Short mmCIF file of C-alpha atoms and ligand atoms in Angstrom, two decimals:
data_model
loop_
_atom_site.label_atom_id
_atom_site.label_comp_id
_atom_site.label_asym_id
_atom_site.label_seq_id
_atom_site.Cartn_x
_atom_site.Cartn_y
_atom_site.Cartn_z
CA UNK A 2 -34.51 -78.69 57.89
CA UNK A 3 -37.45 -77.38 55.89
CA UNK A 4 -39.76 -79.71 53.99
CA UNK A 5 -40.07 -77.26 51.09
CA UNK A 6 -38.07 -74.53 49.40
CA UNK A 7 -41.22 -72.57 48.73
CA UNK A 8 -44.88 -72.84 49.65
CA UNK A 9 -47.71 -70.95 47.96
CA UNK A 10 -50.57 -70.59 50.38
CA UNK A 11 -54.24 -69.64 50.26
CA UNK A 12 -54.54 -69.23 46.49
CA UNK A 13 -57.34 -70.42 44.24
CA UNK A 14 -55.38 -73.04 42.33
CA UNK A 15 -56.46 -73.57 38.72
CA UNK A 16 -55.86 -77.16 37.61
CA UNK A 17 -56.42 -77.98 33.92
CA UNK A 18 -59.20 -80.53 33.22
CA UNK A 19 -60.10 -80.60 36.92
CA UNK A 20 -61.13 -77.21 38.23
CA UNK A 21 -60.35 -74.60 40.85
CA UNK A 22 -59.40 -75.67 44.33
CA UNK A 23 -58.26 -73.77 47.42
CA UNK A 24 -55.09 -75.68 48.22
CA UNK A 25 -51.49 -74.97 49.16
CA UNK A 26 -48.60 -75.91 46.87
CA UNK A 27 -45.25 -77.16 48.17
CA UNK A 28 -42.14 -76.84 45.97
CA UNK A 29 -38.78 -78.60 46.35
CA UNK A 30 -35.84 -78.47 43.92
CA UNK A 31 -37.90 -76.78 41.24
CA UNK A 32 -40.70 -79.35 41.29
CA UNK A 33 -44.13 -79.48 42.83
CA UNK A 34 -43.82 -81.97 45.69
CA UNK A 35 -47.07 -81.42 47.57
CA UNK A 36 -50.60 -80.21 46.96
CA UNK A 37 -52.45 -80.19 50.27
CA UNK A 38 -55.49 -78.52 51.73
CA UNK A 39 -53.17 -76.72 54.11
CA UNK A 40 -49.39 -76.71 54.52
CA UNK A 41 -48.36 -75.38 57.93
CA UNK A 42 -46.30 -72.22 58.04
CA UNK A 43 -42.74 -72.96 59.05
CA UNK A 44 -42.40 -76.03 56.85
CA UNK A 45 -40.88 -73.93 54.04
CA UNK A 46 -37.84 -71.69 53.66
CA UNK A 47 -40.02 -69.19 51.83
CA UNK A 48 -43.73 -68.60 51.68
CA UNK A 49 -45.99 -66.65 49.33
CA UNK A 50 -49.46 -65.71 50.47
CA UNK A 51 -51.69 -65.87 47.38
CA UNK A 52 -54.93 -65.07 49.21
CA UNK A 53 -57.48 -63.51 46.88
CA UNK A 54 -55.44 -64.48 43.81
CA UNK A 55 -55.63 -67.28 41.25
CA UNK A 56 -52.66 -69.62 40.78
CA UNK A 57 -52.32 -70.92 37.21
CA UNK A 58 -49.83 -73.31 35.62
CA UNK A 59 -47.16 -71.32 33.76
CA UNK A 60 -48.27 -70.84 30.17
CA UNK A 61 -46.47 -72.77 27.43
CA UNK A 62 -46.27 -70.43 24.45
CA UNK A 63 -45.69 -72.89 21.61
CA UNK A 64 -45.74 -70.44 18.70
CA UNK A 65 -42.79 -68.12 18.97
CA UNK A 66 -39.98 -66.74 16.79
CA UNK A 67 -36.71 -66.19 18.64
CA UNK A 68 -34.03 -64.87 16.28
CA UNK A 69 -36.20 -64.18 13.25
CA UNK A 70 -35.29 -60.47 12.92
CA UNK A 71 -32.57 -60.05 15.58
CA UNK A 72 -29.60 -62.07 16.81
CA UNK A 73 -30.80 -65.12 18.75
CA UNK A 74 -29.15 -63.97 22.00
CA UNK A 75 -30.85 -60.57 21.85
CA UNK A 76 -34.31 -61.91 21.06
CA UNK A 77 -34.02 -64.68 23.66
CA UNK A 78 -33.23 -62.18 26.38
CA UNK A 79 -35.68 -59.43 25.44
CA UNK A 80 -38.61 -61.57 24.45
CA UNK A 81 -38.60 -64.29 27.10
CA UNK A 82 -38.46 -61.41 29.62
CA UNK A 83 -41.69 -60.21 28.07
CA UNK A 84 -43.11 -63.74 28.34
CA UNK A 85 -42.78 -63.64 32.13
CA UNK A 86 -45.17 -60.66 32.18
CA UNK A 87 -47.83 -62.82 30.53
CA UNK A 88 -47.35 -65.73 32.93
CA UNK A 89 -45.41 -67.72 30.33
CA UNK A 90 -42.69 -70.01 31.73
CA UNK A 91 -41.82 -72.10 28.66
CA UNK A 92 -41.56 -71.02 25.03
CA UNK A 93 -41.27 -73.35 22.06
CA UNK A 94 -39.83 -71.36 19.19
CA UNK A 95 -39.68 -72.01 15.45
CA UNK A 96 -36.41 -72.25 13.62
CA UNK A 97 -35.68 -72.91 9.98
CA UNK A 98 -32.73 -72.62 7.66
CA UNK A 99 -32.87 -69.98 4.90
CA UNK A 100 -33.49 -66.23 4.93
CA UNK A 101 -33.97 -64.33 8.21
CA UNK A 102 -32.85 -66.31 11.30
CA UNK A 103 -29.23 -67.35 10.54
CA UNK A 104 -29.44 -66.33 6.84
CA UNK A 105 -27.99 -69.62 5.70
CA UNK A 106 -28.96 -73.15 4.87
CA UNK A 107 -27.25 -76.51 5.22
CA UNK A 108 -27.18 -79.39 7.67
CA UNK A 109 -29.10 -79.15 10.94
CA UNK A 110 -26.24 -81.11 12.53
CA UNK A 111 -24.33 -77.87 12.08
CA UNK A 112 -27.16 -75.32 12.48
CA UNK A 113 -29.17 -76.74 15.38
CA UNK A 114 -26.43 -76.89 18.04
CA UNK A 115 -25.62 -73.25 17.23
CA UNK A 116 -29.26 -72.25 17.78
CA UNK A 117 -29.44 -73.99 21.17
CA UNK A 118 -26.00 -72.76 22.28
CA UNK A 119 -26.84 -69.19 21.39
CA UNK A 120 -30.14 -69.36 23.33
CA UNK A 121 -28.57 -70.97 26.39
CA UNK A 122 -27.78 -68.42 29.06
CA UNK A 123 -30.05 -65.82 27.45
CA UNK A 124 -33.55 -67.12 28.14
CA UNK A 125 -35.59 -66.27 31.23
CA UNK A 126 -38.10 -69.01 30.45
CA UNK A 127 -37.38 -72.63 29.70
CA UNK A 128 -37.23 -73.11 25.95
CA UNK A 129 -37.40 -75.65 23.17
CA UNK A 130 -37.39 -75.54 19.36
CA UNK A 131 -39.59 -76.76 16.52
CA UNK A 132 -37.62 -77.27 13.32
CA UNK A 133 -38.70 -76.77 9.70
CA UNK A 134 -37.18 -79.18 7.19
CA UNK A 135 -36.54 -76.96 4.17
CA UNK A 136 -34.65 -79.24 1.78
CA UNK A 137 -34.27 -82.87 0.82
CA UNK A 138 -31.01 -83.63 2.61
CA UNK A 139 -32.47 -82.38 5.91
CA UNK A 140 -35.19 -85.07 5.71
CA UNK A 141 -32.54 -87.60 6.68
CA UNK A 142 -31.77 -85.58 9.82
CA UNK A 143 -35.26 -85.88 11.33
CA UNK A 144 -34.44 -88.83 13.57
CA UNK A 145 -31.19 -87.17 14.65
CA UNK A 146 -33.23 -84.07 15.54
CA UNK A 147 -35.74 -86.14 17.56
CA UNK A 148 -32.80 -87.49 19.51
CA UNK A 149 -31.59 -83.93 20.10
CA UNK A 150 -34.97 -83.06 21.65
CA UNK A 151 -36.94 -81.78 18.66
CA UNK A 152 -40.38 -83.40 18.86
CA UNK A 153 -42.22 -81.17 16.40
CA UNK A 154 -41.62 -79.94 12.88
CA UNK A 155 -43.07 -77.31 10.58
CA UNK A 156 -44.02 -76.78 6.95
CA UNK A 157 -45.04 -73.47 5.36
CA UNK A 158 -47.65 -74.03 2.64
CA UNK A 159 -47.04 -70.56 1.16
CA UNK A 160 -43.26 -70.54 0.78
CA UNK A 161 -43.21 -72.28 -2.57
CA UNK A 162 -43.90 -69.03 -4.34
CA UNK A 163 -43.75 -66.20 -1.88
CA UNK A 164 -41.50 -64.40 0.57
CA UNK A 165 -42.35 -63.64 4.15
CA UNK A 166 -43.57 -60.11 3.60
CA UNK A 167 -45.79 -60.75 0.58
CA UNK A 168 -43.81 -58.54 -1.81
CA UNK A 169 -41.78 -61.09 -3.76
CA UNK A 170 -42.70 -64.21 -5.67
CA UNK A 171 -39.20 -65.62 -5.82
CA UNK A 172 -39.66 -69.26 -4.80
CA UNK A 173 -36.14 -69.32 -3.34
CA UNK A 174 -36.69 -66.24 -1.19
CA UNK A 175 -37.19 -68.28 1.95
CA UNK A 176 -35.28 -71.53 1.48
CA UNK A 177 -32.12 -70.12 -0.18
CA UNK A 178 -31.77 -73.35 -2.18
CA UNK A 179 -32.68 -74.56 -5.66
CA UNK A 180 -34.40 -77.64 -4.32
CA UNK A 181 -38.17 -77.87 -4.74
CA UNK A 182 -40.15 -76.90 -1.65
CA UNK A 183 -43.56 -78.14 -2.63
CA UNK A 184 -46.25 -80.76 -1.96
CA UNK A 185 -43.83 -83.47 -3.10
CA UNK A 186 -41.43 -82.40 -0.38
CA UNK A 187 -44.31 -82.22 2.11
CA UNK A 188 -45.42 -85.76 1.25
CA UNK A 189 -41.95 -87.20 1.93
CA UNK A 190 -41.68 -85.02 5.05
CA UNK A 191 -45.00 -86.29 6.45
CA UNK A 192 -44.00 -89.92 5.82
CA UNK A 193 -40.79 -89.37 7.77
CA UNK A 194 -42.54 -87.67 10.73
CA UNK A 195 -45.14 -90.46 10.78
CA UNK A 196 -42.31 -93.03 10.85
CA UNK A 197 -40.85 -91.26 13.89
CA UNK A 198 -44.24 -91.11 15.62
CA UNK A 199 -44.67 -94.87 15.10
CA UNK A 200 -41.18 -95.62 16.37
CA UNK A 201 -41.58 -93.52 19.53
CA UNK A 202 -45.36 -93.97 19.93
CA UNK A 203 -45.22 -94.98 23.59
CA UNK A 204 -42.85 -92.12 24.46
CA UNK A 205 -44.86 -89.11 23.38
CA UNK A 206 -46.23 -87.13 20.47
CA UNK A 207 -44.16 -86.24 17.39
CA UNK A 208 -45.99 -84.03 14.91
CA UNK A 209 -45.85 -81.71 11.93
CA UNK A 210 -47.24 -78.17 12.19
CA UNK A 211 -48.66 -76.42 9.16
CA UNK A 212 -48.79 -72.75 8.26
CA UNK A 213 -51.75 -72.87 5.87
CA UNK A 214 -51.93 -70.17 3.20
CA UNK A 215 -51.94 -71.10 -0.48
CA UNK A 216 -49.03 -69.72 -2.52
CA UNK A 217 -50.69 -69.68 -5.94
CA UNK A 218 -53.84 -67.99 -4.70
CA UNK A 219 -51.85 -65.48 -2.64
CA UNK A 220 -50.04 -64.47 -5.81
CA UNK A 221 -53.19 -63.34 -7.60
CA UNK A 222 -55.01 -61.86 -4.59
CA UNK A 223 -51.94 -59.87 -3.51
CA UNK A 224 -51.52 -58.57 -7.06
CA UNK A 225 -55.14 -57.52 -7.12
CA UNK A 226 -54.98 -55.76 -3.73
CA UNK A 227 -51.89 -53.81 -4.80
CA UNK A 228 -53.49 -52.79 -8.09
CA UNK A 229 -56.60 -51.58 -6.30
CA UNK A 230 -54.34 -49.59 -3.99
CA UNK A 231 -56.10 -50.69 -0.80
CA UNK A 232 -53.82 -49.62 1.99
CA UNK A 233 -53.25 -50.68 5.56
CA UNK A 234 -54.31 -53.92 7.20
CA UNK A 235 -57.49 -54.11 5.13
CA UNK A 236 -55.30 -54.39 2.02
CA UNK A 237 -53.36 -57.23 3.59
CA UNK A 238 -56.54 -59.05 4.66
CA UNK A 239 -57.91 -58.78 1.12
CA UNK A 240 -54.57 -59.76 -0.40
CA UNK A 241 -54.42 -62.96 1.65
CA UNK A 242 -58.10 -63.91 1.99
CA UNK A 243 -59.49 -66.84 3.98
CA UNK A 244 -59.94 -68.83 0.77
CA UNK A 245 -56.16 -69.23 0.58
CA UNK A 246 -56.12 -70.71 4.10
CA UNK A 247 -58.96 -73.02 3.25
CA UNK A 248 -57.37 -74.51 0.15
CA UNK A 249 -54.04 -74.97 1.92
CA UNK A 250 -55.76 -76.79 4.80
CA UNK A 251 -57.50 -79.11 2.34
CA UNK A 252 -54.27 -79.88 0.46
CA UNK A 253 -52.32 -80.55 3.65
CA UNK A 254 -55.24 -82.59 4.97
CA UNK A 255 -55.24 -84.89 1.93
CA UNK A 256 -51.56 -85.63 2.44
CA UNK A 257 -51.97 -86.12 6.20
CA UNK A 258 -54.66 -88.67 5.45
CA UNK A 259 -52.48 -90.45 2.91
CA UNK A 260 -49.52 -90.66 5.29
CA UNK A 261 -51.20 -90.82 8.72
CA UNK A 262 -48.90 -88.04 9.93
CA UNK A 263 -49.95 -86.29 13.17
CA UNK A 264 -50.52 -82.64 12.28
CA UNK A 265 -51.25 -79.26 13.84
CA UNK A 266 -53.11 -76.55 11.92
CA UNK A 267 -51.40 -73.39 13.15
CA UNK A 268 -52.87 -69.93 13.76
CA UNK A 269 -56.32 -70.40 12.24
CA UNK A 270 -57.29 -66.79 11.48
CA UNK A 271 -60.74 -66.96 9.94
CA UNK A 272 -64.17 -68.55 10.32
CA UNK A 273 -63.62 -70.31 7.00
CA UNK A 274 -60.22 -71.72 7.99
CA UNK A 275 -61.52 -72.93 11.34
CA UNK A 276 -64.57 -74.60 9.77
CA UNK A 277 -62.40 -76.36 7.18
CA UNK A 278 -59.94 -77.67 9.77
CA UNK A 279 -62.76 -78.64 12.12
CA UNK A 280 -64.61 -80.53 9.42
CA UNK A 281 -61.42 -82.32 8.38
CA UNK A 282 -60.88 -83.46 11.95
CA UNK A 283 -64.47 -84.62 12.42
CA UNK A 284 -64.46 -86.66 9.24
CA UNK A 285 -61.07 -88.22 9.99
CA UNK A 286 -61.29 -89.29 13.63
CA UNK A 287 -58.50 -91.84 13.14
CA UNK A 288 -56.00 -89.04 12.51
CA UNK A 289 -54.19 -87.08 15.20
CA UNK A 290 -55.10 -83.47 14.34
CA UNK A 291 -54.73 -80.44 16.59
CA UNK A 292 -55.76 -76.84 16.02
CA UNK A 293 -54.42 -73.47 17.11
CA UNK A 294 -55.35 -69.82 17.03
CA UNK A 295 -53.67 -66.65 18.30
CA UNK A 296 -54.50 -63.77 20.61
CA UNK A 297 -54.67 -61.32 17.72
CA UNK A 298 -56.91 -63.48 15.56
CA UNK A 299 -59.29 -63.82 18.52
CA UNK A 300 -59.43 -60.22 19.65
CA UNK A 301 -58.30 -57.83 16.91
CA UNK A 302 -59.67 -56.87 13.51
CA UNK A 303 -57.97 -54.86 10.79
CA UNK A 304 -60.03 -51.96 12.07
CA UNK A 305 -59.30 -52.29 15.81
CA UNK A 306 -55.58 -53.14 15.67
CA UNK A 307 -53.83 -49.96 16.84
CA UNK A 308 -52.19 -48.42 13.76
CA UNK A 309 -50.73 -44.91 13.79
CA UNK A 310 -50.84 -43.02 10.47
CA UNK A 311 -48.54 -44.60 7.87
CA UNK A 312 -47.75 -47.65 10.03
CA UNK A 313 -48.76 -51.28 9.70
CA UNK A 314 -47.92 -52.60 13.14
CA UNK A 315 -50.51 -55.36 12.82
CA UNK A 316 -49.21 -56.86 9.57
CA UNK A 317 -48.94 -60.61 10.14
CA UNK A 318 -49.36 -63.92 8.28
CA UNK A 319 -52.15 -64.92 8.11
CA UNK A 320 -53.66 -61.43 8.42
CA UNK A 321 -55.84 -60.04 11.17
CA UNK A 322 -59.38 -60.25 9.83
CA UNK A 323 -62.92 -59.20 10.77
CA UNK A 324 -65.37 -59.34 13.67
CA UNK A 325 -67.22 -62.33 12.21
CA UNK A 326 -63.92 -64.22 12.34
CA UNK A 327 -63.19 -63.15 15.95
CA UNK A 328 -66.64 -64.38 16.99
CA UNK A 329 -66.30 -67.75 15.25
CA UNK A 330 -62.84 -68.33 16.78
CA UNK A 331 -64.02 -67.43 20.29
CA UNK A 332 -66.93 -69.84 19.95
CA UNK A 333 -64.51 -72.52 18.77
CA UNK A 334 -62.16 -72.13 21.74
CA UNK A 335 -65.11 -72.07 24.13
CA UNK A 336 -66.41 -75.30 22.63
CA UNK A 337 -63.01 -76.97 22.78
CA UNK A 338 -62.85 -77.22 18.99
CA UNK A 339 -59.64 -75.20 18.93
CA UNK A 340 -57.04 -76.78 21.19
CA UNK A 341 -54.55 -74.03 21.90
CA UNK A 342 -54.04 -70.28 21.96
CA UNK A 343 -50.57 -68.82 21.33
CA UNK A 344 -48.94 -65.45 20.73
CA UNK A 345 -46.95 -66.14 17.51
CA UNK A 346 -44.51 -63.70 19.09
CA UNK A 347 -41.99 -62.15 16.69
CA UNK A 348 -40.24 -58.96 17.79
CA UNK A 349 -40.04 -56.39 14.99
CA UNK A 350 -38.24 -53.03 15.05
CA UNK A 351 -40.52 -50.05 14.52
CA UNK A 352 -38.61 -48.85 11.45
CA UNK A 353 -39.54 -52.13 9.74
CA UNK A 354 -43.26 -51.51 10.30
CA UNK A 355 -43.88 -48.67 7.83
CA UNK A 356 -45.79 -48.99 4.56
CA UNK A 357 -47.91 -52.08 4.04
CA UNK A 358 -45.89 -53.80 1.33
CA UNK A 359 -42.46 -53.10 2.81
CA UNK A 360 -43.30 -53.82 6.45
CA UNK A 361 -42.06 -57.01 8.10
CA UNK A 362 -44.68 -59.58 8.99
CA UNK A 363 -45.31 -60.33 12.68
CA UNK A 364 -45.25 -58.60 16.06
CA UNK A 365 -44.95 -59.37 19.76
CA UNK A 366 -47.76 -60.60 22.00
CA UNK A 367 -46.45 -63.14 24.50
CA UNK A 368 -46.90 -60.75 27.47
CA UNK A 369 -50.64 -60.77 26.85
CA UNK A 370 -51.18 -64.53 26.79
CA UNK A 371 -52.84 -64.96 30.19
CA UNK A 372 -54.04 -61.33 30.49
CA UNK A 373 -55.99 -61.31 27.25
CA UNK A 374 -57.44 -64.80 27.72
CA UNK A 375 -58.55 -63.99 31.26
CA UNK A 376 -59.96 -60.61 30.26
CA UNK A 377 -61.70 -61.50 26.99
CA UNK A 378 -62.28 -65.19 27.71
CA UNK A 379 -63.11 -65.37 31.40
CA UNK A 380 -64.46 -61.92 32.28
CA UNK A 381 -66.17 -61.05 28.98
CA UNK A 382 -67.33 -64.49 27.86
CA UNK A 383 -67.67 -66.44 31.08
CA UNK A 384 -65.10 -69.09 30.25
CA UNK A 385 -63.98 -71.15 33.23
CA UNK A 386 -60.50 -70.49 34.57
CA UNK A 387 -59.45 -74.12 34.08
CA UNK A 388 -60.46 -73.84 30.42
CA UNK A 389 -58.14 -70.85 30.03
CA UNK A 390 -55.32 -72.88 31.64
CA UNK A 391 -56.01 -75.74 29.21
CA UNK A 392 -55.83 -73.44 26.17
CA UNK A 393 -52.53 -71.72 27.03
CA UNK A 394 -50.75 -74.35 29.16
CA UNK A 395 -51.95 -77.96 29.25
CA UNK A 396 -53.11 -78.43 25.66
CA UNK A 397 -50.11 -76.81 23.98
CA UNK A 398 -47.81 -78.81 26.31
CA UNK A 399 -49.55 -81.98 25.07
CA UNK A 400 -49.29 -80.94 21.43
CA UNK A 401 -45.52 -80.58 21.62
CA UNK A 402 -44.72 -83.51 23.93
CA UNK A 403 -44.06 -81.53 27.13
CA UNK A 404 -46.97 -82.69 29.26
CA UNK A 405 -47.14 -83.26 32.23
CA UNK A 406 -43.63 -81.96 32.97
CA UNK A 407 -44.97 -78.61 31.78
CA UNK A 408 -48.47 -77.19 31.47
CA UNK A 409 -50.17 -78.36 34.65
CA UNK A 410 -50.15 -78.22 38.44
CA UNK A 411 -49.46 -81.73 39.72
CA UNK A 412 -47.05 -83.45 42.10
CA UNK A 413 -43.95 -84.25 40.03
CA UNK A 414 -44.49 -81.47 37.50
CA UNK A 415 -42.06 -78.58 37.18
CA UNK A 416 -43.02 -75.76 39.55
CA UNK A 417 -43.95 -73.33 36.77
CA UNK A 418 -46.70 -71.07 38.05
CA UNK A 419 -48.19 -67.65 37.65
CA UNK A 420 -50.18 -65.87 40.34
CA UNK A 421 -52.85 -63.67 38.82
CA UNK A 422 -54.86 -60.80 40.24
CA UNK A 423 -58.10 -61.49 38.39
CA UNK A 424 -59.49 -58.02 39.14
CA UNK A 425 -56.48 -55.91 38.26
CA UNK A 426 -57.36 -53.50 35.47
CA UNK A 427 -54.63 -52.51 33.09
CA UNK A 428 -54.50 -50.57 29.85
CA UNK A 429 -51.92 -52.02 27.45
CA UNK A 430 -48.90 -49.82 26.73
CA UNK A 431 -45.68 -51.09 25.16
CA UNK A 432 -43.50 -50.23 28.19
CA UNK A 433 -45.26 -52.60 30.62
CA UNK A 434 -44.74 -55.54 28.24
CA UNK A 435 -40.93 -55.47 28.83
CA UNK A 436 -40.22 -56.58 25.24
CA UNK A 437 -37.53 -55.41 22.84
CA UNK A 438 -40.40 -54.25 20.65
CA UNK A 439 -41.08 -50.57 21.33
CA UNK A 440 -44.72 -50.58 20.22
CA UNK A 441 -47.81 -52.75 20.53
CA UNK A 442 -50.76 -52.98 18.20
CA UNK A 443 -52.77 -53.78 21.36
CA UNK A 444 -51.93 -50.23 22.58
CA UNK A 445 -54.82 -48.88 24.66
CA UNK A 446 -56.53 -52.27 24.95
CA UNK A 447 -58.38 -52.62 28.27
CA UNK A 448 -57.43 -55.75 30.20
CA UNK A 449 -58.88 -57.11 33.42
CA UNK A 450 -56.72 -59.77 35.07
CA UNK A 451 -52.93 -59.47 35.22
CA UNK A 452 -50.13 -61.75 36.53
CA UNK A 453 -48.46 -60.35 39.65
CA UNK A 454 -45.91 -63.14 40.19
CA UNK A 455 -44.37 -65.62 37.76
CA UNK A 456 -42.38 -68.60 39.04
CA UNK A 457 -40.20 -70.84 36.83
CA UNK A 458 -39.04 -74.18 38.28
CA UNK A 459 -39.56 -72.81 41.77
CA UNK A 460 -37.62 -69.61 41.14
CA UNK A 461 -39.31 -66.23 41.52
CA UNK A 462 -38.87 -64.63 38.08
CA UNK A 463 -41.30 -61.72 37.92
CA UNK A 464 -43.03 -59.72 40.59
CA UNK A 465 -45.27 -56.64 40.44
CA UNK A 466 -44.16 -55.51 37.00
CA UNK A 467 -40.45 -56.22 37.47
CA UNK A 468 -38.23 -59.09 36.41
CA UNK A 469 -36.27 -60.41 39.38
CA UNK A 470 -34.98 -63.72 38.00
CA UNK A 471 -32.03 -64.42 35.73
CA UNK A 472 -31.60 -65.83 32.20
CA UNK A 473 -31.21 -69.35 33.54
CA UNK A 474 -33.93 -70.93 31.39
CA UNK A 475 -33.10 -74.49 30.33
CA UNK A 476 -33.33 -76.21 26.96
CA UNK A 477 -36.08 -78.83 27.34
CA UNK A 478 -35.84 -81.92 25.13
CA UNK A 479 -39.06 -83.33 23.69
CA UNK A 480 -41.02 -85.54 23.65
CA UNK A 481 -40.20 -85.83 27.32
CA UNK A 482 -40.77 -89.61 27.24
CA UNK A 483 -37.83 -90.01 24.85
CA UNK A 484 -35.56 -87.79 26.94
CA UNK A 485 -36.23 -88.77 30.54
ZN1 LIG B 502 -45.39 -67.86 13.39
#
């Protein structure tokens, strides 16, 4: 009888917070069961020789939108397939009641099981869901949701007067209810999440994530941009300027301080937003505050995002900004002042990416999570490999209550790994990303460093550009301490 199902030999193993070590990894029943300087050949049923390659923990892409513009089953299958390309083995996706998604509101006791059931059997990666509480009656379902495995929640600062695509100011456009969705709601929401965090404090983190853009300021800046007739992504950047992020961060921060609620400032897009969130955290060390940015906010500007004539592929909330913002965000991740990097993956059909004001917000990016961070972070900026693993795997896993089951390489952790050829050069084209999205606004982007094998719970899922695993991803309940 073999000691291991699979052994990965001779790789440079990248362990978050520790460093890079030339060790062999033994895997049994989907878990890492040995990390040794050398595991003799013959002790495993199967062996992978990773000589000359780096072995990273599978990335945990915690900002994701399964089912936002397509049926859940379709998105789950197409987009988690794309995740494997980027070395991602777990996705944590956002869901809310209201427009898009299931196009209805009501009780999460009815909605949530449907979301999980419709993802089950369709996901290549393991998956989990954050939930956004959109109306009063759902506040009473928060503890029920925690017991169903939802350890993180979301609030959108800009929904109280705006729709998703920035072309309507109907306050009900998103929630599909008459109930107020405002700072009053947020205050009650934060108190409830804080209550849950206190109750389950020794079992893991329960938090509230915030999309920070300010509805009332967006209204006037968007109006102005449309009147001026500025087109393309520059128009969107000017219509949703950094000032709106800043004010929303401050407002949310005041309420977090009043309630003690653990919070996450999502997708910081600008120098100004980062500095505001960073200052808030420094001046409130007693609070549990985490920060996030995205691949596109780090490495694209409204000028460099690939946009064919008449298209707005890179339209996203908050918008892609300028070089000064890229530079500030890269410095922040290098200094550890931004905790996590995500894709904010949302698959959009090309026909919904036409003119600026009609186009849907969002685009795919999960397949570039490790590639872009290794290329632009490690090769171009000299960031250490373990730092990259912290930003895309270990830190996000901690934020959402998945660590150390996910996000690291340790005995007892799930055997989620990606083997990366650090020297492989690759120009981005949509077809290699294996997504349902037929275009990429990273088209033509030069990458150095590309995953060659992705392994999820010990199963070989992706190899040399092809998916070889099945849609057997599992729903993971969080925080893991509550759901052992
Ligand atoms: Zn998002």
